Coordinates of C-alpha atoms and ligand atoms in Angstrom, one line a residue:
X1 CA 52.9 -82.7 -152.9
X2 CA 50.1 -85.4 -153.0
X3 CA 51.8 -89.1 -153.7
X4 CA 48.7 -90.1 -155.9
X5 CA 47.6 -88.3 -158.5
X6 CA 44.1 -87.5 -158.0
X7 CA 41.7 -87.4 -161.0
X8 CA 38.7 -84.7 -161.3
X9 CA 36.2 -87.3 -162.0
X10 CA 35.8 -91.1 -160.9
X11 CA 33.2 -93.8 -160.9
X12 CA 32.1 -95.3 -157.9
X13 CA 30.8 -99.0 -158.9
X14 CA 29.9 -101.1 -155.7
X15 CA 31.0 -104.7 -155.8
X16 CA 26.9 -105.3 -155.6
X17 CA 26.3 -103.8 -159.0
X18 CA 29.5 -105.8 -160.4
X19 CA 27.8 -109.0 -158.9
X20 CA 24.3 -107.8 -160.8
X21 CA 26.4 -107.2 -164.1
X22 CA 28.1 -110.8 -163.6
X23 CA 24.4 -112.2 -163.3
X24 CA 23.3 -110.6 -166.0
X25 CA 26.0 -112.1 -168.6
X26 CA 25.6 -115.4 -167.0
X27 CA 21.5 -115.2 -167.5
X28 CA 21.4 -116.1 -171.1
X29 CA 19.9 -112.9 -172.2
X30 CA 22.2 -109.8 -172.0
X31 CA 20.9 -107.1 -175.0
X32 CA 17.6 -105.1 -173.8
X33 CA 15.4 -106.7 -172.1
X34 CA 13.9 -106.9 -168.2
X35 CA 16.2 -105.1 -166.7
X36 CA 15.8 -102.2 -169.5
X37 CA 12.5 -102.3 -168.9
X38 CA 13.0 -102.1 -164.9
X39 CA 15.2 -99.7 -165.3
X40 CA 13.6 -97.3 -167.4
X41 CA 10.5 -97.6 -164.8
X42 CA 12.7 -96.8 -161.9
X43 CA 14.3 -93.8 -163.7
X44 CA 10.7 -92.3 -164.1
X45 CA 9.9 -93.1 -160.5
X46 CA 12.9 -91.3 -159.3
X47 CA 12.5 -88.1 -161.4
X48 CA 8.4 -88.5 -161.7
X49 CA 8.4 -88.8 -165.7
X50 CA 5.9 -89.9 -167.4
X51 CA 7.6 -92.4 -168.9
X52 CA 11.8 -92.7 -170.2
X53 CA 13.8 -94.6 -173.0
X54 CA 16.6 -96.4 -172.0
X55 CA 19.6 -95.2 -175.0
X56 CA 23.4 -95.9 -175.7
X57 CA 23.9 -92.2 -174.8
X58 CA 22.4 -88.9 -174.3
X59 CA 24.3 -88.0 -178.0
X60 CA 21.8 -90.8 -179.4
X61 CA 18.8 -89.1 -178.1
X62 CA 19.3 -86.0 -179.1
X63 CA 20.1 -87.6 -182.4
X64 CA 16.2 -89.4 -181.8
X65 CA 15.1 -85.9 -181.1
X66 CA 16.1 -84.7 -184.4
X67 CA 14.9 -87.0 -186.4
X68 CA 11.7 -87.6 -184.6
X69 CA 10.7 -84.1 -185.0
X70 CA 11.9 -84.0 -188.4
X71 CA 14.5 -81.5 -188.3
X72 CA 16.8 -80.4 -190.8
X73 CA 17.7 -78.1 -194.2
X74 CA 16.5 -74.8 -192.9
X75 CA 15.8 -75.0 -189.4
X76 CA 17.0 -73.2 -187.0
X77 CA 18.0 -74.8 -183.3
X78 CA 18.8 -72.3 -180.8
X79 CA 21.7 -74.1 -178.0
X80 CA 24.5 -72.3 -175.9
X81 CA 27.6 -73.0 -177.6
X82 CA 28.8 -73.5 -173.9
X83 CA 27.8 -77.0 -173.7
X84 CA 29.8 -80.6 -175.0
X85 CA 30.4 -80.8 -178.9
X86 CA 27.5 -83.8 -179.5
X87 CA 24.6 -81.2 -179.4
X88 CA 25.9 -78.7 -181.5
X89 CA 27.1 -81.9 -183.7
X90 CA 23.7 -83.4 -184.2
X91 CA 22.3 -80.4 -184.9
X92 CA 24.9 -79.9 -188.3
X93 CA 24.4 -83.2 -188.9
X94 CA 20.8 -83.3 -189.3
X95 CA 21.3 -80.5 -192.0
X96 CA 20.2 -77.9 -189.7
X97 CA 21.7 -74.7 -188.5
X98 CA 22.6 -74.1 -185.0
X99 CA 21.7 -71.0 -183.7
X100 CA 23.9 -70.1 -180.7
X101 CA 22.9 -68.2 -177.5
X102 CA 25.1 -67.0 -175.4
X103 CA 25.2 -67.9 -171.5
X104 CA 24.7 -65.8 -167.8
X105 CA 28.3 -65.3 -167.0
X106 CA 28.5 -66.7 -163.8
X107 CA 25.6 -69.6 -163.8
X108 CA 26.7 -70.8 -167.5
X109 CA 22.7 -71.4 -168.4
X110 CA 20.7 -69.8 -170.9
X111 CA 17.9 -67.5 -170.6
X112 CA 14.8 -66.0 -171.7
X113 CA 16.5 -62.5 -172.1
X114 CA 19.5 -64.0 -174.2
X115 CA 17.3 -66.5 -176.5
X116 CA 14.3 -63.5 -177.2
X117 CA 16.3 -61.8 -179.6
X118 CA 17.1 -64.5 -181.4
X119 CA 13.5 -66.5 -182.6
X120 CA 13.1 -66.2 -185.9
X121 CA 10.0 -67.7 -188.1
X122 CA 12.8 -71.1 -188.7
X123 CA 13.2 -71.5 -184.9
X124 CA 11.9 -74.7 -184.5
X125 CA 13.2 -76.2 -181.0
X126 CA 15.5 -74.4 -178.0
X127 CA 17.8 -77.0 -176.4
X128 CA 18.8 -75.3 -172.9
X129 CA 21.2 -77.3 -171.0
X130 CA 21.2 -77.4 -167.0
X131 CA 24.9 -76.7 -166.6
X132 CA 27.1 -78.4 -163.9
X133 CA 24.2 -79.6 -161.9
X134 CA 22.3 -76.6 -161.6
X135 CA 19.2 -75.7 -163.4
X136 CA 18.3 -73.0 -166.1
X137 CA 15.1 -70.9 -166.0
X138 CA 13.1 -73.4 -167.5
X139 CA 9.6 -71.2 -166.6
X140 CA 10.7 -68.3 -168.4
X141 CA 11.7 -70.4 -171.5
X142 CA 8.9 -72.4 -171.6
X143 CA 6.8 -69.1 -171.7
X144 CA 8.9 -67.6 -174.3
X145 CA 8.2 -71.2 -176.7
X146 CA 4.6 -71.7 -176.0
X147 CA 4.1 -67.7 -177.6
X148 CA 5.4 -69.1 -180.9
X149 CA 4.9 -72.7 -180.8
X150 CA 8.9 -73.8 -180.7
X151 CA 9.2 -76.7 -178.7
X152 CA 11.9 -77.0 -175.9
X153 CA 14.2 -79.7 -174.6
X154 CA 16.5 -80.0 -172.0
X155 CA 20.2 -81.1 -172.2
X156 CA 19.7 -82.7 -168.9
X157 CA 23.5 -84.9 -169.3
X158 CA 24.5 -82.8 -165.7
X159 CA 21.1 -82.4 -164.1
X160 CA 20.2 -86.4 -163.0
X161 CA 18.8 -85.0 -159.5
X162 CA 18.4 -81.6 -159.6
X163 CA 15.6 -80.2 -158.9
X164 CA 14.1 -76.8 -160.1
X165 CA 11.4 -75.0 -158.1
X166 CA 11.2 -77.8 -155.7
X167 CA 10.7 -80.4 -158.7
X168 CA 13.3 -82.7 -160.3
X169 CA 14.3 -82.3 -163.6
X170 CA 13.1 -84.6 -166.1
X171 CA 9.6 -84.2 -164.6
X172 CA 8.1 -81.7 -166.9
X173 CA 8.2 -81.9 -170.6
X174 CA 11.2 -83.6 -172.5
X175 CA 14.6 -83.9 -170.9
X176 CA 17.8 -86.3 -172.2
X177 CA 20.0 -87.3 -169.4
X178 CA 23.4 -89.0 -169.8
X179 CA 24.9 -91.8 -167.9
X180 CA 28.6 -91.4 -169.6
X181 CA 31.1 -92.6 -166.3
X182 CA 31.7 -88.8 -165.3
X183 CA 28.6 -88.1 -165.0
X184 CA 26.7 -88.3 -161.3
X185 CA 25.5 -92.0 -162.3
X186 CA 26.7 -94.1 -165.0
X187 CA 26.0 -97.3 -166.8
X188 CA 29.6 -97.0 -168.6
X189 CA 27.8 -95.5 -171.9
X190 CA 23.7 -94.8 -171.9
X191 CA 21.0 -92.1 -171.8
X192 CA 17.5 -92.3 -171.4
X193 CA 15.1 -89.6 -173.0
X194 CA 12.5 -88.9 -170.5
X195 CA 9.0 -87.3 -171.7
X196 CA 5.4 -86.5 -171.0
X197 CA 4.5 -86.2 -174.7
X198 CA 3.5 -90.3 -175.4
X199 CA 3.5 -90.1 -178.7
X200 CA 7.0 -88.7 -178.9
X201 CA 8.1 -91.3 -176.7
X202 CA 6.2 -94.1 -178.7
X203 CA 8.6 -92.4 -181.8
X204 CA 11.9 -92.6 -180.3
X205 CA 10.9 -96.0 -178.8
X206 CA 10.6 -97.3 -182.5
X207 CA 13.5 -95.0 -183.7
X208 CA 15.8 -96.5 -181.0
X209 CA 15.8 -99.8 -182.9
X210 CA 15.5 -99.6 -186.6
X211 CA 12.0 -98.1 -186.4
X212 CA 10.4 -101.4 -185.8
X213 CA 7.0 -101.4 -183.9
X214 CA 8.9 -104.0 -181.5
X215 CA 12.0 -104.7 -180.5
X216 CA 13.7 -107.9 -180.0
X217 CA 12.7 -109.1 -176.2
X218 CA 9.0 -108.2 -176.9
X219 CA 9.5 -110.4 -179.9
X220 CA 11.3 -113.3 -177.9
X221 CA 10.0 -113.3 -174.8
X222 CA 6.9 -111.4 -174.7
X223 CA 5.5 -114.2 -177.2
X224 CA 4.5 -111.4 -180.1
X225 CA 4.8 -112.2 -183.7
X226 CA 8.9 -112.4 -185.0
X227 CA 8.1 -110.2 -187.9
X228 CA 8.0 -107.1 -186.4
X229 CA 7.6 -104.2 -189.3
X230 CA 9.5 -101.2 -190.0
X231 CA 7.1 -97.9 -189.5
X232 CA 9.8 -95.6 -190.3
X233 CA 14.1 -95.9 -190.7
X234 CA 15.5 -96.0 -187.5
X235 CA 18.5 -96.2 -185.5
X236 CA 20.6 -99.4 -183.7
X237 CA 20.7 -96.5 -180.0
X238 CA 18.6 -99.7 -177.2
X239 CA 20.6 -100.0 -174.4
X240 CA 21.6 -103.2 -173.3
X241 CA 20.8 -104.9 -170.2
X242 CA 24.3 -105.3 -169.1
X243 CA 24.3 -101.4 -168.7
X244 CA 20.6 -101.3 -167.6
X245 CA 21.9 -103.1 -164.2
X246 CA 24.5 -101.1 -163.8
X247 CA 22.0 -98.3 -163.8
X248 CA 19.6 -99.9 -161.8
X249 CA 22.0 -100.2 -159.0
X250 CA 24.0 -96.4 -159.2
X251 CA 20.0 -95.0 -159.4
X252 CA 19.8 -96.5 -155.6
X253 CA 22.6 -94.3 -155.0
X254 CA 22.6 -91.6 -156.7
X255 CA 20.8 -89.4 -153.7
X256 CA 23.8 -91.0 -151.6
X257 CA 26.8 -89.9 -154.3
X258 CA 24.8 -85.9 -154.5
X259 CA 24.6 -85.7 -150.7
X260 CA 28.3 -86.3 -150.5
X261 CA 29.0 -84.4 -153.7
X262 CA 27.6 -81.2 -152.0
X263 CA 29.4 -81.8 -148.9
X264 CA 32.7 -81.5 -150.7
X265 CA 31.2 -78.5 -152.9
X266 CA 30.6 -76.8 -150.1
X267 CA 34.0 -77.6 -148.4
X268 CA 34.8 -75.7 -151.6
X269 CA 33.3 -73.2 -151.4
X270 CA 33.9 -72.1 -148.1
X271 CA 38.0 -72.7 -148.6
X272 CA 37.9 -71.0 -152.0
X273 CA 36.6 -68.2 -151.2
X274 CA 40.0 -66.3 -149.6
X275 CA 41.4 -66.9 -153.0
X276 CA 40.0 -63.6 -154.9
X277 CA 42.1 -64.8 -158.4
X278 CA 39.3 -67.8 -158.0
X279 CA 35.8 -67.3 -159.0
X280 CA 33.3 -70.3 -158.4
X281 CA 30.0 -70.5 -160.5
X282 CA 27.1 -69.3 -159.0
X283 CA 23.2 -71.1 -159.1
X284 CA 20.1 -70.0 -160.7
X285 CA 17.3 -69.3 -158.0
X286 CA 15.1 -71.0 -159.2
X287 CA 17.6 -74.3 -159.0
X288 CA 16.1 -75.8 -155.5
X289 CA 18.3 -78.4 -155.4
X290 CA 21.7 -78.7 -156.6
X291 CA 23.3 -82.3 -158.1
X292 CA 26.8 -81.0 -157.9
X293 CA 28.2 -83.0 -161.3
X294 CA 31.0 -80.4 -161.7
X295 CA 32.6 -78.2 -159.4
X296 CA 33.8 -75.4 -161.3
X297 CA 35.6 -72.6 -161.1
X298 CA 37.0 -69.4 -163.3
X299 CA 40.6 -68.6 -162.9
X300 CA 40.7 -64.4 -162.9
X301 CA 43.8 -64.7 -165.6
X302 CA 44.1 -60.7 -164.8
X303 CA 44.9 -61.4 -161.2
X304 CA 46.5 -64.6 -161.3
X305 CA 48.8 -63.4 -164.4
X306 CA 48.3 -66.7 -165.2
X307 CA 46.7 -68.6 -168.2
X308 CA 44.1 -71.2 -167.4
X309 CA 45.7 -74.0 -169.6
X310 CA 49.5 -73.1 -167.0
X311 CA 47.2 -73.6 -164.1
X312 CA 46.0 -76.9 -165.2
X313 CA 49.3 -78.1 -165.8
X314 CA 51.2 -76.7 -163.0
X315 CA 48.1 -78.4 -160.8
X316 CA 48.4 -81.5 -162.8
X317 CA 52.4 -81.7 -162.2
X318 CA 51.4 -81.4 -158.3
X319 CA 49.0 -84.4 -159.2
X320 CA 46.3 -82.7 -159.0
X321 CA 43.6 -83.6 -162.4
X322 CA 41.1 -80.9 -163.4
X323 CA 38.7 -80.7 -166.4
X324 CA 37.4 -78.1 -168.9
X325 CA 33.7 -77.7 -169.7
X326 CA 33.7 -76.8 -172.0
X327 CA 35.8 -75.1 -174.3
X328 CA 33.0 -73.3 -176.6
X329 CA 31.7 -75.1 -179.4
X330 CA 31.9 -72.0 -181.6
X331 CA 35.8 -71.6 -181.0
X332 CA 36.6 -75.3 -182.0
X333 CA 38.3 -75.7 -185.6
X334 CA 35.2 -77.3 -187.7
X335 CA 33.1 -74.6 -186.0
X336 CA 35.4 -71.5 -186.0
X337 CA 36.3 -72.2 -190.1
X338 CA 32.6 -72.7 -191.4
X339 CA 31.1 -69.8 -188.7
X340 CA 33.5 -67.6 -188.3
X341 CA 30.7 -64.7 -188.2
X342 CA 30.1 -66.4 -184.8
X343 CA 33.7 -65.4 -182.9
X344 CA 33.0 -62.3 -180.9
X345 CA 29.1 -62.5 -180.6
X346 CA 29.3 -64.5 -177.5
X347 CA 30.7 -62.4 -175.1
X348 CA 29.8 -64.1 -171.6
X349 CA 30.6 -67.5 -173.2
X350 CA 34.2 -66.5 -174.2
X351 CA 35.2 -65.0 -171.2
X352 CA 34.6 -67.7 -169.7
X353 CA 35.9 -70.5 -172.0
X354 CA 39.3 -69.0 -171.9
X355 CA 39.1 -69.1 -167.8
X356 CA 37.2 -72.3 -166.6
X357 CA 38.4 -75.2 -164.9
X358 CA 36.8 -78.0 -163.2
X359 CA 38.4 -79.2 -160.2
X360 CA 38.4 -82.7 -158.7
X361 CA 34.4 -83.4 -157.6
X362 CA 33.7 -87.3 -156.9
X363 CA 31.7 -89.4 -154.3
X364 CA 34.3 -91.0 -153.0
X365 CA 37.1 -88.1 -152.9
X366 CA 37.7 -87.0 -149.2
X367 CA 37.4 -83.6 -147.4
X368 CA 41.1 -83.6 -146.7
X369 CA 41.5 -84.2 -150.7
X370 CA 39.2 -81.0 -150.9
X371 CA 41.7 -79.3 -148.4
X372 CA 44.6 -80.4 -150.8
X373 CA 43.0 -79.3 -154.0
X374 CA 42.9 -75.7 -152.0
X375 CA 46.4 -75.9 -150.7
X376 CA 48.0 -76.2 -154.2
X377 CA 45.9 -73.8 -155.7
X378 CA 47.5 -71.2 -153.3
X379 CA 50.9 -72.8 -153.6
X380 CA 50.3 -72.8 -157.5
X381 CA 49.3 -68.5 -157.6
X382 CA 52.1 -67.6 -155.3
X383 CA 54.6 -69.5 -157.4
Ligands
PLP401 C1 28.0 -85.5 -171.6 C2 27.1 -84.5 -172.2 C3 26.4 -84.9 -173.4 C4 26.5 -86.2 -174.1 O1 26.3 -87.3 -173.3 P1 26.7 -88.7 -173.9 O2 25.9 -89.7 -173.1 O3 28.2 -88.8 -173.8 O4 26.3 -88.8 -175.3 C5 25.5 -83.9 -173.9 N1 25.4 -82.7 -173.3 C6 26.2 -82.3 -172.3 C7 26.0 -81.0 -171.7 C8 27.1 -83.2 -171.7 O5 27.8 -82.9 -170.7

């Protein structure tokens, strides 16, 4: 057995970008401000957005979403329920209703053929999320939308450098990415909400703080007028530029942190697959380049006589941490008492919440830890 307990997920923060965080508290000006601005700019160079808006978290823009499209009492927003709470969340708490759709079973995206049945006249917006790193079939919902005017936006909180048909995501139309510290780049909490729609970018600029046609640097160091109005109610979501550093730096690595991420997926993959009581997820086709944020796989309970949740903890007392996402939305208590009509519906989505499990995936993790991941798994089934 391993002598150090080895977590799923860990940051890598260079002593560089600790340096650049120290500067920044040291500067005199530490909310949002240049760096921000820098890097939101380099965020939209690296995935060719038209332009992005730096956030506390990829919760708050979808929050920014909803309000800026004007969402609530009656619509309908159509999201797998295989995905982290804060969509779903959002959604209820905007006074909406969430519609969900369920998943492909082994790629864990939706798709055209599971969302078409589903539009109604109240559909107003279809949140798909890129799951794991891989990307859904954005073409085929995008054509599916555009028929009846619904707009779409992509959950993009695993997707920071993937790259569908060739193109990265966040490219194209509206995507919210995360930079929470699991995922493949953090700034400790943030999002940014990428766009190529300017004037919905210009509305979650002002949303992000309080609605006001400025916000604070512009009004202290950009030499504008210090009464800034209020155009509509906003929200207190600007990140600060303690994080934006952080970001700044992990964005000049992030290509480095996926390279190595696939090398160990792939170690993965190729030492998994002897084991037939352990079933990997697979990629959409259209998914050109993967960014590896989760490695997961689905434990065949049948075979393995084994329940997921044993697994985990037998692999955890050999020291070995995993992860679940996600445990469906629908099946969680608020979710499962007030739509109960929802159990049952989601057939590929159940299946597979009962049986995932993400195993240890992080830059700095080691192909022999990859080999030791393996080795317990098979000393775990045979127990
Ligand atoms: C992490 C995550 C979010 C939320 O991101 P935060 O920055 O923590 O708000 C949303 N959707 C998915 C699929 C996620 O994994």
């Amino acid at each position: 057995m391993r002598k150090q307990f080895l977590p799923f997920s860990q940051p890598s923060i260079s002593e560089e970008e600790i340096a650049a965080v120290a500067d920044v508290l040291r500067s005199g000006w530490i909310t949002t401000g240049t760096n921000t601005i820098l890097f939101e700019f380099a965020f939209s160079c690296y995935c060719e957005a038209n332009g992005s808006v730096a956030l506390t978290s990829a919760t708050a823009g979808l929050h920014l979403l909803l309000t800026a499209m004007d969402i609530g009492p009656g619509d309908e927003v159509i999201t797998p329920s295989m995905t982290w709470v804060s969509t779903v969340n959002m959604i209820v708490l905007a006074g909406a209703t969430p519609v969900f759709v369920d998943v492909d079973g082994d790629t864990l995206t939706i798709t055209p053929e599971t969302i078409e049945p589903l539009l109604t006249d109240k559909t107003r917006l279809i949140l798909p999320v890129h799951f794991a790193g891989g990307a859904a079939d954005m073409d085929g919902i995008h054509q599916l939308a555009r028929k009846r005017g619904i707009t779409v936006v992509e959950d993009a909180a695993h997707a920071a450098g993937t790259e569908y048909k060739g193109q990265k995501i966040g490219s194209k139309g509206t995507s919210i990415f995360s930079f929470h510290p699991i995922k493949n780049m953090t700034t400790g909490e943030g999002g940014m909400f990428c766009s190529d729609d300017e004037e919905l970018l210009q509305t979650i600029r002002a949303l992000k703080f309080h609605g006001l046609s400025v916000d604070a640097h512009d009004r202290n160091q950009q030499g504008r007028l210090p009464q800034a109005e209020v155009l509509q109610p906003g929200f207190k979501y600007n990140m600060t530029d303690i994080a934006a550093v952080l970001g700044l730096g992990q964005l000049t690595r992030l290509d480095h942190f996926i390279d190595k991420r696939t090398r160990l997926a792939e170690r993965y993959l190729e030492q998994l697959s002897e084991i037939e009581e352990i079933l990997p997820l697979t990629t959409t086709k259209e998914t050109s380049r993967h960014a590896w944020h989760l490695f997961i796989v689905r434990l065949d309970t049948e075979k393995a006589k084994m329940d997921r949740d044993v697994f985990m903890d037998m692999l955890k007392q050999r020291n070995i941490g995993t992860g679940l996402h996600f445990r469906a939305v629908h099946e969680q208590r608020y979710y499962r008492t007030t739509m109960p009509q929802v159990t049952g519906t989601l057939p590929e989505t159940e299946w597979n919440s009962n049986r995932i499990c993400s195993l240890p995936l992080f830059p700095s993790m080691t192909m022999d830890d990859v080999d030791n991941v393996v080795a317990t798994i098979k000393e775990v089934l045979a127990a």
